[in-house]
CSV table of C-alpha atoms in Angstrom, one decimal:
chain,number,residue,atom,x,y,z
A,181,UNK,CA,0.0,0.0,0.0
A,182,UNK,CA,1.0,3.6,-0.5
A,183,UNK,CA,-0.2,6.9,0.8
A,184,UNK,CA,-3.4,8.1,-0.8
A,185,UNK,CA,-3.3,11.2,-3.0
A,186,UNK,CA,-5.9,13.5,-1.7
A,187,UNK,CA,-7.2,14.9,-4.9
A,188,UNK,CA,-10.9,15.3,-5.5
A,189,UNK,CA,-12.6,14.2,-8.8
A,190,UNK,CA,-14.2,16.9,-10.9
A,191,UNK,CA,-18.0,16.8,-10.8
A,192,UNK,CA,-19.1,15.0,-14.0
A,193,UNK,CA,-20.8,17.1,-16.6
A,194,UNK,CA,-24.4,16.6,-17.6
A,195,UNK,CA,-26.2,18.0,-20.6
A,196,UNK,CA,-27.6,21.5,-20.3
A,197,UNK,CA,-30.8,20.2,-21.9
A,198,UNK,CA,-33.1,22.1,-24.2
A,199,UNK,CA,-34.3,24.6,-21.6
A,200,UNK,CA,-30.8,26.0,-20.7
A,201,UNK,CA,-32.2,29.5,-21.4
A,202,UNK,CA,-34.4,29.4,-18.3
A,203,UNK,CA,-31.2,29.5,-16.2
A,204,UNK,CA,-28.8,31.4,-18.3
A,205,UNK,CA,-30.9,33.7,-20.5
A,206,UNK,CA,-34.5,33.7,-19.1
A,207,UNK,CA,-35.6,36.4,-21.5
A,208,UNK,CA,-35.1,34.0,-24.4
A,209,UNK,CA,-37.1,31.3,-22.5
A,210,UNK,CA,-39.9,33.9,-22.5
A,211,UNK,CA,-39.9,35.6,-19.1
A,212,UNK,CA,-38.5,38.5,-17.3
A,213,UNK,CA,-37.0,37.9,-13.8
A,214,UNK,CA,-33.6,39.4,-13.3
A,215,UNK,CA,-32.6,43.1,-13.2
A,216,UNK,CA,-29.9,42.4,-15.7
A,217,UNK,CA,-29.2,39.2,-17.7
A,218,UNK,CA,-25.5,38.4,-17.9
A,219,UNK,CA,-23.6,38.2,-21.1
A,220,UNK,CA,-25.8,40.4,-23.2
A,221,UNK,CA,-23.0,43.0,-23.9
A,222,UNK,CA,-19.7,41.5,-24.7
A,223,UNK,CA,-17.5,44.5,-25.3
A,224,UNK,CA,-19.2,47.3,-23.4
A,225,UNK,CA,-19.8,50.9,-24.6
A,226,UNK,CA,-16.2,52.1,-24.4
A,227,UNK,CA,-14.4,49.3,-26.1
A,228,UNK,CA,-11.6,50.4,-28.5
A,229,UNK,CA,-11.0,48.7,-31.8
A,230,UNK,CA,-13.1,47.6,-34.7
A,231,UNK,CA,-16.7,46.8,-34.1
A,232,UNK,CA,-17.6,43.5,-35.7
A,233,UNK,CA,-20.7,41.3,-36.2
A,234,UNK,CA,-20.5,37.6,-36.2
A,235,UNK,CA,-23.3,35.3,-37.6
A,236,UNK,CA,-23.5,31.6,-38.0
A,237,UNK,CA,-25.2,28.3,-37.3
A,238,UNK,CA,-24.4,25.2,-35.3
A,239,UNK,CA,-25.2,22.2,-37.5
A,240,UNK,CA,-25.8,18.6,-36.3
A,241,UNK,CA,-24.9,15.4,-38.1
A,242,UNK,CA,-28.0,15.4,-40.2
A,243,UNK,CA,-27.3,18.9,-41.5
A,244,UNK,CA,-30.0,20.4,-39.2
A,245,UNK,CA,-29.4,23.6,-37.3
A,246,UNK,CA,-29.1,23.1,-33.6
A,247,UNK,CA,-31.7,25.6,-32.5
A,248,UNK,CA,-31.5,25.1,-28.8
A,249,UNK,CA,-27.7,25.6,-28.5
A,250,UNK,CA,-26.3,28.2,-26.1
A,251,UNK,CA,-22.9,29.5,-26.9
A,252,UNK,CA,-20.6,31.3,-24.6
A,253,UNK,CA,-17.8,33.4,-26.1
A,254,UNK,CA,-14.7,34.7,-24.4
A,255,UNK,CA,-12.1,37.0,-26.0
A,256,UNK,CA,-9.4,39.6,-25.4
A,257,UNK,CA,-9.9,43.2,-26.2
A,258,UNK,CA,-8.5,44.9,-29.2
A,259,UNK,CA,-5.1,45.3,-27.4
A,260,UNK,CA,-5.0,41.5,-26.7
A,261,UNK,CA,-5.8,41.8,-23.0
A,262,UNK,CA,-8.3,39.6,-21.2
A,263,UNK,CA,-10.6,41.2,-18.6
A,264,UNK,CA,-9.2,40.3,-15.2
A,265,UNK,CA,-5.7,39.7,-16.5
A,266,UNK,CA,-4.8,43.4,-17.2
A,267,UNK,CA,-6.1,46.8,-17.9
A,268,UNK,CA,-9.2,46.9,-20.2
A,269,UNK,CA,-11.8,49.5,-21.0
A,270,UNK,CA,-14.5,50.2,-18.4
A,271,UNK,CA,-17.4,47.8,-19.1
A,272,UNK,CA,-15.3,45.5,-21.3
A,273,UNK,CA,-16.0,41.9,-20.1
A,274,UNK,CA,-15.0,40.0,-23.2
A,275,UNK,CA,-17.6,37.4,-22.3
A,276,UNK,CA,-21.1,36.9,-23.6
A,277,UNK,CA,-23.9,34.5,-24.2
A,278,UNK,CA,-25.2,33.9,-27.7
A,279,UNK,CA,-28.6,32.4,-28.4
A,280,UNK,CA,-29.7,31.7,-31.9
A,281,UNK,CA,-33.2,32.2,-33.4
A,282,UNK,CA,-35.2,29.3,-32.2
A,283,UNK,CA,-36.6,28.6,-35.7
A,284,UNK,CA,-33.6,29.1,-38.0
A,285,UNK,CA,-30.8,28.4,-35.6
A,286,UNK,CA,-29.0,31.5,-36.9
A,287,UNK,CA,-27.0,33.3,-34.2
A,288,UNK,CA,-25.6,36.8,-34.3
A,289,UNK,CA,-23.5,38.8,-31.9
A,290,UNK,CA,-21.7,42.1,-31.9
A,291,UNK,CA,-18.3,42.7,-30.3
A,292,UNK,CA,-14.9,44.2,-31.2
A,293,UNK,CA,-12.3,42.3,-33.0
A,294,UNK,CA,-9.8,40.9,-30.4
A,295,UNK,CA,-6.1,41.6,-30.7
A,296,UNK,CA,-3.4,38.9,-30.9
A,297,UNK,CA,-2.5,37.2,-27.6
A,298,UNK,CA,0.8,35.6,-26.6
A,299,UNK,CA,0.7,31.8,-26.3
A,300,UNK,CA,2.5,29.9,-23.5
A,301,UNK,CA,5.7,29.8,-25.4
A,302,UNK,CA,5.7,33.5,-26.2
A,303,UNK,CA,4.6,33.0,-29.9
A,304,UNK,CA,1.7,35.2,-30.8
A,305,UNK,CA,-1.7,33.6,-31.4
A,306,UNK,CA,-3.7,35.1,-34.2
A,307,UNK,CA,-6.8,37.0,-33.1
A,308,UNK,CA,-9.6,34.6,-32.1
A,309,UNK,CA,-12.7,34.2,-30.0
A,310,UNK,CA,-13.1,31.2,-27.8
A,311,UNK,CA,-16.5,29.4,-28.1
A,312,UNK,CA,-18.1,27.0,-25.6
A,313,UNK,CA,-21.3,25.2,-26.7
A,314,UNK,CA,-23.9,23.5,-24.7
A,315,UNK,CA,-27.3,22.0,-25.8
A,316,UNK,CA,-29.5,19.0,-25.5
A,317,UNK,CA,-27.5,16.0,-26.7
A,318,UNK,CA,-24.2,17.6,-25.8
A,319,UNK,CA,-22.9,15.7,-22.7
A,320,UNK,CA,-19.8,17.8,-22.0
A,321,UNK,CA,-19.6,21.4,-23.2
A,322,UNK,CA,-17.7,21.7,-26.5
A,323,UNK,CA,-14.8,24.1,-26.8
A,324,UNK,CA,-13.5,25.5,-30.0
A,325,UNK,CA,-12.1,28.8,-31.4
A,326,UNK,CA,-13.2,31.2,-34.1
A,327,UNK,CA,-10.3,32.8,-36.1
A,328,UNK,CA,-10.7,35.5,-38.7
A,329,UNK,CA,-10.6,34.9,-42.4
A,330,UNK,CA,-8.9,38.3,-43.1
A,331,UNK,CA,-5.9,37.4,-40.9
A,332,UNK,CA,-4.3,35.0,-43.3
A,333,UNK,CA,-0.7,35.7,-42.3
A,334,UNK,CA,-1.4,35.6,-38.5
A,335,UNK,CA,-3.4,32.4,-38.9
A,336,UNK,CA,-0.6,30.8,-40.9
A,337,UNK,CA,1.7,31.2,-38.0
A,338,UNK,CA,-0.8,30.6,-35.2
A,339,UNK,CA,0.6,27.9,-32.8
A,340,UNK,CA,-2.8,26.4,-32.1
A,341,UNK,CA,-4.0,26.1,-35.7
A,342,UNK,CA,-0.6,24.6,-36.4
A,343,UNK,CA,-1.3,21.8,-33.9
A,344,UNK,CA,-4.1,20.5,-36.2
A,345,UNK,CA,-2.5,17.7,-38.1
A,346,UNK,CA,-4.7,17.9,-41.2
A,347,UNK,CA,-4.4,21.3,-42.8
A,348,UNK,CA,-7.9,21.2,-44.3
A,349,UNK,CA,-9.4,20.9,-40.9
A,350,UNK,CA,-7.8,24.2,-39.8
A,351,UNK,CA,-10.3,25.9,-42.1
A,352,UNK,CA,-13.1,24.7,-39.8
A,353,UNK,CA,-12.0,27.3,-37.3
A,354,UNK,CA,-11.7,30.2,-39.6
A,355,UNK,CA,-14.7,32.5,-40.1
A,356,UNK,CA,-15.3,34.0,-43.6
A,357,UNK,CA,-14.9,37.8,-43.7
A,358,UNK,CA,-16.9,40.4,-45.5
A,359,UNK,CA,-15.8,43.8,-44.3
A,360,UNK,CA,-16.5,43.9,-40.5
A,361,UNK,CA,-19.0,41.0,-40.8
A,362,UNK,CA,-17.9,37.5,-40.2
A,363,UNK,CA,-19.7,34.2,-40.7
A,364,UNK,CA,-18.8,31.1,-38.7
A,365,UNK,CA,-20.6,27.8,-38.8
A,366,UNK,CA,-19.9,25.1,-36.3
A,367,UNK,CA,-20.4,21.5,-37.5
A,368,UNK,CA,-20.8,18.9,-34.9
A,369,UNK,CA,-20.3,15.9,-37.3
A,370,UNK,CA,-19.6,15.2,-40.9
A,371,UNK,CA,-16.9,15.9,-43.5
A,372,UNK,CA,-16.3,19.4,-42.3
A,373,UNK,CA,-16.6,18.6,-38.6
A,374,UNK,CA,-15.3,21.5,-36.5
A,375,UNK,CA,-12.1,20.9,-34.5
A,376,UNK,CA,-13.0,20.8,-30.8
A,377,UNK,CA,-10.4,21.0,-28.1
A,378,UNK,CA,-9.6,18.9,-25.0
A,379,UNK,CA,-8.0,21.7,-23.0
B,271,UNK,CA,2.4,36.5,-18.3
B,272,UNK,CA,2.4,33.1,-16.8
B,273,UNK,CA,-0.9,31.7,-15.8
B,274,UNK,CA,-1.4,28.6,-13.6
B,275,UNK,CA,-2.3,25.6,-15.8
B,276,UNK,CA,-5.1,23.1,-15.1
B,277,UNK,CA,-4.9,19.5,-14.3
B,278,UNK,CA,-5.8,17.4,-17.3
B,279,UNK,CA,-9.5,16.7,-17.4
B,280,UNK,CA,-10.3,13.0,-16.7
B,281,UNK,CA,-12.6,12.4,-19.7
B,282,UNK,CA,-13.4,8.8,-18.4
B,283,UNK,CA,-15.2,10.4,-15.4
B,284,UNK,CA,-17.5,12.4,-17.7
B,285,UNK,CA,-20.1,11.0,-20.0
B,286,UNK,CA,-18.8,10.3,-23.5
B,287,UNK,CA,-20.1,12.7,-26.2
B,288,UNK,CA,-21.6,9.7,-28.1
B,289,UNK,CA,-24.0,7.9,-25.7
B,290,UNK,CA,-26.6,6.2,-27.9
B,291,UNK,CA,-29.1,5.4,-25.2
B,292,UNK,CA,-29.4,9.1,-24.8
B,293,UNK,CA,-30.7,9.5,-28.4
B,294,UNK,CA,-30.1,13.2,-28.8
B,295,UNK,CA,-26.4,12.7,-28.5
B,296,UNK,CA,-26.1,10.6,-31.6
B,297,UNK,CA,-26.4,13.5,-34.1
B,298,UNK,CA,-24.7,16.0,-31.8
B,299,UNK,CA,-21.5,14.1,-30.7
B,300,UNK,CA,-18.4,15.0,-32.5
B,301,UNK,CA,-16.9,11.9,-34.1
B,302,UNK,CA,-13.3,13.1,-34.5
B,303,UNK,CA,-11.0,12.9,-31.5
B,304,UNK,CA,-10.8,16.1,-29.5
B,305,UNK,CA,-7.5,18.0,-30.1
B,306,UNK,CA,-5.4,18.1,-27.0
B,307,UNK,CA,-4.4,21.7,-26.3
B,308,UNK,CA,-2.3,22.9,-23.4
B,309,UNK,CA,-4.1,25.8,-21.9
B,310,UNK,CA,-3.2,29.3,-23.2
B,311,UNK,CA,-4.3,32.7,-21.9
B,312,UNK,CA,-7.6,32.1,-23.8
B,313,UNK,CA,-8.5,29.2,-21.6
B,314,UNK,CA,-6.7,30.0,-18.4
B,315,UNK,CA,-8.4,33.3,-17.9
B,316,UNK,CA,-12.2,33.7,-17.5
B,317,UNK,CA,-15.0,36.1,-16.7
B,318,UNK,CA,-15.5,37.2,-13.1
B,319,UNK,CA,-18.7,38.5,-11.6
B,320,UNK,CA,-19.5,40.8,-8.6
B,321,UNK,CA,-22.3,41.7,-6.4
B,322,UNK,CA,-23.2,44.5,-8.8
B,323,UNK,CA,-24.2,41.9,-11.4
B,324,UNK,CA,-26.8,40.1,-9.3
B,325,UNK,CA,-29.4,40.9,-6.6
B,326,UNK,CA,-29.7,39.4,-3.1
B,327,UNK,CA,-33.1,37.8,-3.9
B,328,UNK,CA,-31.7,36.0,-7.0
B,329,UNK,CA,-31.0,32.8,-5.0
B,330,UNK,CA,-34.4,32.6,-3.4
B,331,UNK,CA,-36.6,30.8,-6.0
B,332,UNK,CA,-39.5,30.9,-3.5
B,333,UNK,CA,-39.6,34.7,-3.8
B,334,UNK,CA,-37.8,35.8,-7.0
B,335,UNK,CA,-40.8,35.3,-9.2
B,336,UNK,CA,-43.6,35.4,-6.6
B,337,UNK,CA,-46.5,37.5,-7.7
B,338,UNK,CA,-49.5,36.4,-5.6
B,339,UNK,CA,-47.8,34.1,-3.0
B,340,UNK,CA,-45.3,31.3,-2.6
B,341,UNK,CA,-44.9,28.7,-5.4
B,342,UNK,CA,-46.6,25.3,-4.9
B,343,UNK,CA,-44.3,22.5,-3.8
B,344,UNK,CA,-42.0,21.0,-1.2
B,345,UNK,CA,-39.9,23.8,0.2
B,346,UNK,CA,-36.2,22.9,0.1
B,347,UNK,CA,-32.8,24.4,0.7
B,348,UNK,CA,-30.0,23.3,-1.6
B,349,UNK,CA,-26.6,24.3,-0.4
B,350,UNK,CA,-23.0,23.2,-0.7
B,351,UNK,CA,-19.5,24.2,-1.4
B,352,UNK,CA,-17.6,24.7,-4.7
B,353,UNK,CA,-14.1,23.2,-4.4
B,354,UNK,CA,-11.4,22.4,-6.9
B,355,UNK,CA,-9.7,19.1,-7.4
B,356,UNK,CA,-7.0,20.2,-4.9
B,357,UNK,CA,-9.9,20.5,-2.3
B,358,UNK,CA,-9.5,24.3,-2.2
B,359,UNK,CA,-12.7,26.3,-1.9
B,360,UNK,CA,-13.6,28.4,-5.0
B,361,UNK,CA,-14.7,31.8,-3.6
B,362,UNK,CA,-16.8,34.5,-5.3
B,363,UNK,CA,-17.7,32.4,-8.3
B,364,UNK,CA,-21.0,32.5,-10.0
B,365,UNK,CA,-23.4,29.6,-9.6
B,366,UNK,CA,-26.6,29.6,-11.6
B,367,UNK,CA,-29.4,27.0,-11.4
B,368,UNK,CA,-32.6,26.2,-13.3
B,369,UNK,CA,-35.3,23.6,-12.8
B,370,UNK,CA,-38.9,22.5,-13.5
B,371,UNK,CA,-41.6,23.4,-11.0
B,372,UNK,CA,-43.1,21.0,-8.5
B,373,UNK,CA,-45.3,19.5,-11.3
B,374,UNK,CA,-42.3,18.9,-13.6
B,375,UNK,CA,-43.1,21.8,-16.0
B,376,UNK,CA,-40.5,24.3,-17.2
B,377,UNK,CA,-41.3,28.0,-17.7
B,378,UNK,CA,-40.0,27.9,-21.3
B,379,UNK,CA,-41.9,28.7,-24.4
B,380,UNK,CA,-40.7,25.4,-25.9
B,381,UNK,CA,-42.0,23.2,-23.1
B,382,UNK,CA,-45.4,21.7,-23.8
B,383,UNK,CA,-45.8,19.2,-21.0
B,384,UNK,CA,-49.4,19.1,-19.8
B,385,UNK,CA,-48.5,19.9,-16.1
B,386,UNK,CA,-49.3,23.6,-15.5
B,387,UNK,CA,-46.8,26.4,-15.1
B,388,UNK,CA,-46.9,27.9,-11.6
B,389,UNK,CA,-47.6,31.7,-11.7
B,390,UNK,CA,-45.3,32.2,-8.7
B,391,UNK,CA,-42.3,30.2,-9.9
B,392,UNK,CA,-39.8,31.2,-12.5
B,393,UNK,CA,-37.4,28.3,-12.0
B,394,UNK,CA,-34.0,30.0,-12.1
B,395,UNK,CA,-31.6,31.4,-9.5
B,396,UNK,CA,-28.0,32.6,-9.2
B,397,UNK,CA,-25.6,33.4,-6.4
B,398,UNK,CA,-21.9,34.1,-5.8
B,399,UNK,CA,-20.1,31.7,-3.5
B,400,UNK,CA,-18.8,33.3,-0.3
B,401,UNK,CA,-15.2,33.5,0.8
B,402,UNK,CA,-15.3,29.8,1.7
B,403,UNK,CA,-16.8,28.7,-1.6
B,404,UNK,CA,-20.2,28.1,0.0
B,405,UNK,CA,-23.6,28.8,-1.7
B,406,UNK,CA,-27.3,28.3,-0.9
B,407,UNK,CA,-30.6,28.4,-2.7
B,408,UNK,CA,-34.1,28.2,-1.5
B,409,UNK,CA,-36.6,26.6,-3.9
B,410,UNK,CA,-39.2,23.9,-4.3
B,411,UNK,CA,-38.3,20.3,-5.1
B,412,UNK,CA,-38.8,19.9,-8.9
B,413,UNK,CA,-41.1,17.2,-10.2
B,414,UNK,CA,-40.1,14.3,-12.5
B,415,UNK,CA,-41.3,14.7,-16.1
B,416,UNK,CA,-41.7,12.7,-19.2
B,417,UNK,CA,-39.4,13.2,-22.2
B,418,UNK,CA,-39.2,11.8,-25.7
B,419,UNK,CA,-36.4,9.3,-25.5
B,420,UNK,CA,-38.2,6.1,-25.1
B,421,UNK,CA,-42.0,6.0,-25.3
B,422,UNK,CA,-42.2,6.1,-21.5
B,423,UNK,CA,-39.0,7.8,-20.3
B,424,UNK,CA,-39.1,10.0,-17.2
B,425,UNK,CA,-36.3,12.3,-16.0
B,426,UNK,CA,-35.5,12.0,-12.3
B,427,UNK,CA,-36.1,15.2,-10.3
B,428,UNK,CA,-33.1,17.4,-11.0
B,429,UNK,CA,-31.7,20.9,-10.8
B,430,UNK,CA,-29.4,22.1,-13.5
B,431,UNK,CA,-26.2,23.8,-12.3
B,432,UNK,CA,-23.8,26.1,-14.1
B,433,UNK,CA,-20.5,27.1,-12.5
B,434,UNK,CA,-17.6,29.2,-13.6
B,435,UNK,CA,-14.4,29.0,-11.6
B,436,UNK,CA,-11.6,31.4,-12.5
B,437,UNK,CA,-10.5,29.9,-15.9
B,438,UNK,CA,-12.8,29.5,-18.8
B,439,UNK,CA,-11.6,25.9,-19.2
B,440,UNK,CA,-13.1,25.1,-15.7
B,441,UNK,CA,-16.6,26.0,-17.0
B,442,UNK,CA,-19.0,23.3,-16.0
B,443,UNK,CA,-22.7,22.6,-16.5
B,444,UNK,CA,-24.2,19.6,-14.7
B,445,UNK,CA,-27.3,18.3,-13.0
B,446,UNK,CA,-28.0,17.6,-9.3
B,447,UNK,CA,-30.3,14.6,-8.4
B,448,UNK,CA,-32.0,13.9,-5.1
B,449,UNK,CA,-31.0,11.1,-2.7
B,450,UNK,CA,-33.5,8.2,-2.9
B,451,UNK,CA,-35.0,8.9,-6.3
B,452,UNK,CA,-35.7,5.5,-8.0
B,453,UNK,CA,-35.8,7.2,-11.4
B,454,UNK,CA,-32.0,8.0,-11.2
B,455,UNK,CA,-31.1,4.4,-12.0
B,456,UNK,CA,-33.4,4.4,-15.1
B,457,UNK,CA,-32.2,7.6,-16.7
B,458,UNK,CA,-30.0,7.3,-19.8
B,459,UNK,CA,-28.6,10.8,-19.3
B,460,UNK,CA,-27.4,9.8,-15.8
B,461,UNK,CA,-26.2,6.4,-17.1
B,462,UNK,CA,-24.1,8.0,-19.7
B,463,UNK,CA,-21.7,8.6,-16.9
B,464,UNK,CA,-19.6,5.4,-17.0
B,465,UNK,CA,-18.5,5.1,-13.4
B,466,UNK,CA,-21.0,4.5,-10.5
B,467,UNK,CA,-18.8,6.6,-8.2
B,468,UNK,CA,-19.1,9.5,-10.5
B,469,UNK,CA,-22.9,9.1,-10.6
B,470,UNK,CA,-22.9,9.3,-6.8
B,471,UNK,CA,-21.1,12.6,-7.1
B,472,UNK,CA,-24.3,14.0,-8.8
B,473,UNK,CA,-26.7,12.9,-6.1
B,474,UNK,CA,-27.3,15.4,-3.3
B,475,UNK,CA,-27.6,14.0,0.2
B,476,UNK,CA,-30.5,14.8,2.5
B,477,UNK,CA,-29.0,17.1,5.1
B,478,UNK,CA,-31.1,17.3,8.2
B,479,UNK,CA,-28.6,19.5,9.9
B,480,UNK,CA,-29.2,22.3,7.4
B,481,UNK,CA,-33.0,21.9,7.4
B,482,UNK,CA,-35.2,24.6,9.0
B,483,UNK,CA,-37.6,23.0,11.4
B,484,UNK,CA,-41.3,23.4,10.4
B,485,UNK,CA,-40.2,25.2,7.2
B,486,UNK,CA,-37.8,23.5,4.7
B,487,UNK,CA,-35.7,20.4,4.4
B,488,UNK,CA,-32.2,20.6,3.0
B,489,UNK,CA,-30.0,18.8,0.5
B,490,UNK,CA,-26.3,19.3,0.3
B,491,UNK,CA,-24.6,19.3,-3.1
B,492,UNK,CA,-20.8,20.0,-3.3
B,493,UNK,CA,-19.3,20.8,-6.7
B,494,UNK,CA,-15.8,20.1,-7.8
B,495,UNK,CA,-14.2,22.1,-10.6
B,496,UNK,CA,-10.9,21.3,-12.3
B,497,UNK,CA,-7.9,22.2,-10.1
B,498,UNK,CA,-4.6,23.9,-11.0
B,499,UNK,CA,-1.5,21.9,-11.5
B,500,UNK,CA,1.3,22.2,-9.0
B,501,UNK,CA,4.3,24.1,-10.4
B,502,UNK,CA,7.2,23.4,-8.1
B,503,UNK,CA,9.6,23.6,-11.0
B,504,UNK,CA,9.0,25.6,-14.2
B,505,UNK,CA,8.7,23.6,-17.4
B,506,UNK,CA,11.4,24.1,-19.9
B,507,UNK,CA,10.0,25.7,-23.0
B,508,UNK,CA,9.4,23.4,-25.9
B,509,UNK,CA,12.6,22.8,-27.7
B,510,UNK,CA,14.5,24.7,-25.0
């Protein structure tokens, strides 16, 4: 016998289910209860940088939009600083909750384009927004990243995109750009399945 | 900037993405292997919340949506502590819950179960843990309800929990079940968790010591988030 290591086990995840909005976005469930709902304003009124709009869909293995998904996004400000880890503009949280239209599954959010952030080895990571997806049928929240299609040079040297062994799969993390509007679909299965991370 | 890294998540302790007895997972489970990524600033930082974000009544589901009186149902207190895998309390972190009412009906425009909504029950609450990582909610015990998995499938009574921690990669959503509920053993969502000891971790214990005599009975539900790795010696940089 040996001494016991006194670590605890992480609480197992369970699906957020189809009614996640009641808890995390009650206005979308259809009722008004809190003074303020959290995550409705990602960048705040004083954010510096380029305002952007992101749209997209989360698509299941049958090609059907996942209309009950709830996405949380997390990003640095335009200077590449995360709220809580350095000085950011007043009101900049860099975190938000994104809920698609319940009929079409199309989501849309507004924020500012994040700046590049240093990776653990000091190499710069291309601008990106972290996504975390929960829904009915998703047993453990899915983590991925959205990169920007108009940052080809930065994307090409991004250390995280570079970890993806199959170059075509890197494209699954890159939003198409049209001016300050970006489109990013997340595919849960299929030929163009999005790369999800085990972090 | 050097941020503390997290211990690797033990995926065998969690339900697999593809759990065919829970039918919804079949079209929503990624089929490719997850890509292992050592945490960067994007995952090791995370949003924080303060008392300006929420109101004191937000954790009292008996009162936070009461219009004409208290909601119908068994009055309960659900309390516990948020810890990390190193058994350290996680203070000042946001805990959000949602649940069906005592009849098993959710206040959601997409829920069509025949049990009625309760005009005095919203079904959601939120609170920040205190300096010791402790939290408490007051609510009614949710009812079991049918769902379209098998033709006669019923969810055990449960409360959904969402917890943050300090790093976005600690983010966790789970469900709390109630000690003694015979529906737990029948539930494919519960049984997607492969290890019986892990399932036990999802079942809140009746806690008579925290009950309020002649008022409410209590259940205790502790939550464990991923812990940080010990860093007694710095890693050499890759290739260094």
